[in-house]
């Protein structure tokens, strides 16, 4: 997907991927992670996800998002006045222990997210076409060399629908993260016939998987 695609989604508020409530698996997944606070969490391709508020209870949260509108809306909708600073090709919006790096995720440099113990990917990997996914995983490893990744994927028969979101199979996850020391499948949710955030897809099967990946 080209940046223009995502900018248009935000300008036209075609953001059916946005969840108006916390992701329902978060409490049970968090228990499985046995976190010891403080945990610094990185949320790549974060949009204005309310899940960032969940992670904030464990420590500071850093997001990366292309759209300035998304960043502004996130803070406005919480009623928070964000500070804004320029950092090279990015702007950083920050308030209340949440810092959003607005700009291209792929242009972030190694030290920029700071110390990170946990990466949370919901609708980030699956937002990218196959040709960009390996670069995405390599960039995660570069930005957060010592973090664990909580990854949510979606799988459906790809021929039945055009992404995004794209189907990412279990085999592809294992291939993309071939450098990881551990890939644990934590949960599988059957979403067939059920909505994905604000969207309803006409596909014959829809599965969400949650993984914990350590490298
Ligand atoms: C499917 S949405 C998911 C947003 C969020 N993770 C959520 O769960 O609501 C994908 C997001 O990635 C952002 N995005 C796409 N390409 C990006 C890039 N190269 N750098 C930073 N953000 C990007 C889009 O603007 C969009 O908000």
PDB file of N, CA and C and ligand atoms in Angstrom, residues 6-7 10 17-19 43-49 51 64-67 70 103-106 122-124 127-128 132, ligand 1:
ATOM      1  N   UNK A   6      -3.295   5.342   2.592  1.00  0.00           N
ATOM      2  CA  UNK A   6      -3.629   5.482   4.010  1.00  0.00           C
ATOM      3  C   UNK A   6      -4.020   6.926   4.341  1.00  0.00           C
ATOM      4  N   UNK A   7      -3.328   7.893   3.709  1.00  0.00           N
ATOM      5  CA  UNK A   7      -3.716   9.289   3.958  1.00  0.00           C
ATOM      6  C   UNK A   7      -5.170   9.512   3.543  1.00  0.00           C
ATOM      7  N   UNK A  10      -7.690   8.142   6.063  1.00  0.00           N
ATOM      8  CA  UNK A  10      -7.875   9.008   7.230  1.00  0.00           C
ATOM      9  C   UNK A  10      -8.620  10.284   6.859  1.00  0.00           C
ATOM     10  N   UNK A  17     -11.150  -0.372  10.133  1.00  0.00           N
ATOM     11  CA  UNK A  17     -10.239  -1.211  10.927  1.00  0.00           C
ATOM     12  C   UNK A  17     -10.179  -0.757  12.380  1.00  0.00           C
ATOM     13  N   UNK A  18     -10.605   0.485  12.644  1.00  0.00           N
ATOM     14  CA  UNK A  18     -10.465   1.036  14.000  1.00  0.00           C
ATOM     15  C   UNK A  18     -11.500   0.394  14.935  1.00  0.00           C
ATOM     16  N   UNK A  19     -11.025  -0.053  16.084  1.00  0.00           N
ATOM     17  CA  UNK A  19     -11.928  -0.664  17.070  1.00  0.00           C
ATOM     18  C   UNK A  19     -12.374   0.412  18.047  1.00  0.00           C
ATOM     19  N   UNK A  43       3.997   0.347  19.539  1.00  0.00           N
ATOM     20  CA  UNK A  43       2.831  -0.032  18.735  1.00  0.00           C
ATOM     21  C   UNK A  43       3.045   0.486  17.304  1.00  0.00           C
ATOM     22  N   UNK A  44       3.584  -0.377  16.429  1.00  0.00           N
ATOM     23  CA  UNK A  44       3.818   0.066  15.051  1.00  0.00           C
ATOM     24  C   UNK A  44       2.506   0.221  14.294  1.00  0.00           C
ATOM     25  N   UNK A  45       2.453   1.186  13.374  1.00  0.00           N
ATOM     26  CA  UNK A  45       1.262   1.421  12.535  1.00  0.00           C
ATOM     27  C   UNK A  45       0.026   1.506  13.438  1.00  0.00           C
ATOM     28  N   UNK A  46       0.104   2.397  14.415  1.00  0.00           N
ATOM     29  CA  UNK A  46      -0.837   2.371  15.550  1.00  0.00           C
ATOM     30  C   UNK A  46      -2.190   2.985  15.263  1.00  0.00           C
ATOM     31  N   UNK A  47      -2.327   3.810  14.187  1.00  0.00           N
ATOM     32  CA  UNK A  47      -3.602   4.491  13.980  1.00  0.00           C
ATOM     33  C   UNK A  47      -3.946   5.300  15.221  1.00  0.00           C
ATOM     34  N   UNK A  48      -5.205   5.217  15.642  1.00  0.00           N
ATOM     35  CA  UNK A  48      -5.597   5.866  16.913  1.00  0.00           C
ATOM     36  C   UNK A  48      -6.131   4.789  17.857  1.00  0.00           C
ATOM     37  N   UNK A  49      -5.420   3.661  17.852  1.00  0.00           N
ATOM     38  CA  UNK A  49      -5.902   2.484  18.576  1.00  0.00           C
ATOM     39  C   UNK A  49      -6.056   2.738  20.074  1.00  0.00           C
ATOM     40  N   UNK A  51      -6.158   0.461  22.124  1.00  0.00           N
ATOM     41  CA  UNK A  51      -5.346  -0.537  22.825  1.00  0.00           C
ATOM     42  C   UNK A  51      -4.106   0.108  23.457  1.00  0.00           C
ATOM     43  N   UNK A  64       3.923   4.394  16.251  1.00  0.00           N
ATOM     44  CA  UNK A  64       4.416   4.912  14.962  1.00  0.00           C
ATOM     45  C   UNK A  64       3.239   4.934  14.004  1.00  0.00           C
ATOM     46  N   UNK A  65       2.972   6.082  13.433  1.00  0.00           N
ATOM     47  CA  UNK A  65       1.795   6.234  12.569  1.00  0.00           C
ATOM     48  C   UNK A  65       2.077   7.263  11.474  1.00  0.00           C
ATOM     49  N   UNK A  66       1.680   6.889  10.258  1.00  0.00           N
ATOM     50  CA  UNK A  66       1.895   7.756   9.099  1.00  0.00           C
ATOM     51  C   UNK A  66       1.032   9.017   9.140  1.00  0.00           C
ATOM     52  N   UNK A  67      -0.199   8.862   9.565  1.00  0.00           N
ATOM     53  CA  UNK A  67      -1.179   9.939   9.397  1.00  0.00           C
ATOM     54  C   UNK A  67      -1.165  10.927  10.566  1.00  0.00           C
ATOM     55  N   UNK A  70      -4.597  10.950  12.247  1.00  0.00           N
ATOM     56  CA  UNK A  70      -4.799   9.855  13.207  1.00  0.00           C
ATOM     57  C   UNK A  70      -4.206  10.235  14.564  1.00  0.00           C
ATOM     58  N   UNK A 103       4.905   9.743  10.838  1.00  0.00           N
ATOM     59  CA  UNK A 103       5.751   9.703   9.649  1.00  0.00           C
ATOM     60  C   UNK A 103       5.885   8.255   9.218  1.00  0.00           C
ATOM     61  N   UNK A 104       6.848   8.006   8.348  1.00  0.00           N
ATOM     62  CA  UNK A 104       6.995   6.651   7.810  1.00  0.00           C
ATOM     63  C   UNK A 104       7.711   5.740   8.805  1.00  0.00           C
ATOM     64  N   UNK A 105       7.059   4.669   9.202  1.00  0.00           N
ATOM     65  CA  UNK A 105       7.636   3.669  10.105  1.00  0.00           C
ATOM     66  C   UNK A 105       8.984   3.160   9.572  1.00  0.00           C
ATOM     67  N   UNK A 106       9.067   2.996   8.244  1.00  0.00           N
ATOM     68  CA  UNK A 106      10.276   2.420   7.656  1.00  0.00           C
ATOM     69  C   UNK A 106      11.443   3.403   7.684  1.00  0.00           C
ATOM     70  N   UNK A 122      -1.330  -5.075  16.221  1.00  0.00           N
ATOM     71  CA  UNK A 122      -2.711  -5.410  15.848  1.00  0.00           C
ATOM     72  C   UNK A 122      -3.000  -4.647  14.546  1.00  0.00           C
ATOM     73  N   UNK A 123      -3.274  -5.403  13.490  1.00  0.00           N
ATOM     74  CA  UNK A 123      -3.614  -4.820  12.181  1.00  0.00           C
ATOM     75  C   UNK A 123      -2.479  -3.988  11.588  1.00  0.00           C
ATOM     76  N   UNK A 124      -1.229  -4.377  11.878  1.00  0.00           N
ATOM     77  CA  UNK A 124      -0.081  -3.712  11.254  1.00  0.00           C
ATOM     78  C   UNK A 124       0.510  -4.625  10.175  1.00  0.00           C
ATOM     79  N   UNK A 127      -1.827  -5.255   7.474  1.00  0.00           N
ATOM     80  CA  UNK A 127      -2.165  -4.085   6.645  1.00  0.00           C
ATOM     81  C   UNK A 127      -1.218  -3.983   5.452  1.00  0.00           C
ATOM     82  N   UNK A 128      -0.120  -4.763   5.503  1.00  0.00           N
ATOM     83  CA  UNK A 128       0.918  -4.623   4.468  1.00  0.00           C
ATOM     84  C   UNK A 128       0.810  -5.735   3.430  1.00  0.00           C
ATOM     85  N   UNK A 132       5.934  -6.236   1.299  1.00  0.00           N
ATOM     86  CA  UNK A 132       6.506  -5.336   2.321  1.00  0.00           C
ATOM     87  C   UNK A 132       6.709  -6.017   3.675  1.00  0.00           C
TER      88      UNK A 132
HETATM   89  C1  LIG B   1      -5.105  -1.176   9.357  1.00  0.00           C
HETATM   90  S1  LIG B   1      -4.602   0.291  10.152  1.00  0.00           S
HETATM   91  C2  LIG B   1      -4.363  -0.338  11.814  1.00  0.00           C
HETATM   92  C3  LIG B   1      -4.219   0.745  12.823  1.00  0.00           C
HETATM   93  C4  LIG B   1      -4.105   0.239  14.275  1.00  0.00           C
HETATM   94  N1  LIG B   1      -3.021  -0.708  14.438  1.00  0.00           N
HETATM   95  C5  LIG B   1      -5.397  -0.337  14.763  1.00  0.00           C
HETATM   96  O1  LIG B   1      -5.404  -1.478  15.242  1.00  0.00           O
HETATM   97  O2  LIG B   1      -6.428   0.365  14.693  1.00  0.00           O
HETATM   98  C6  LIG B   1      -2.955   0.509   9.547  1.00  0.00           C
HETATM   99  C7  LIG B   1      -2.352   1.836   9.942  1.00  0.00           C
HETATM  100  O3  LIG B   1      -1.008   1.889   9.502  1.00  0.00           O
HETATM  101  C8  LIG B   1      -0.705   3.203   9.089  1.00  0.00           C
HETATM  102  N2  LIG B   1       0.447   3.074   8.174  1.00  0.00           N
HETATM  103  C9  LIG B   1       0.475   2.517   6.960  1.00  0.00           C
HETATM  104  N3  LIG B   1       1.692   2.566   6.422  1.00  0.00           N
HETATM  105  C10 LIG B   1       2.505   3.160   7.345  1.00  0.00           C
HETATM  106  C11 LIG B   1       3.884   3.509   7.381  1.00  0.00           C
HETATM  107  N4  LIG B   1       4.703   3.243   6.370  1.00  0.00           N
HETATM  108  N5  LIG B   1       4.361   4.119   8.473  1.00  0.00           N
HETATM  109  C12 LIG B   1       3.545   4.387   9.534  1.00  0.00           C
HETATM  110  N6  LIG B   1       2.226   4.074   9.551  1.00  0.00           N
HETATM  111  C13 LIG B   1       1.707   3.479   8.468  1.00  0.00           C
HETATM  112  C14 LIG B   1      -1.987   3.678   8.436  1.00  0.00           C
HETATM  113  O4  LIG B   1      -2.085   5.073   8.366  1.00  0.00           O
HETATM  114  C15 LIG B   1      -3.046   3.053   9.341  1.00  0.00           C
HETATM  115  O5  LIG B   1      -3.418   3.927  10.372  1.00  0.00           O
END
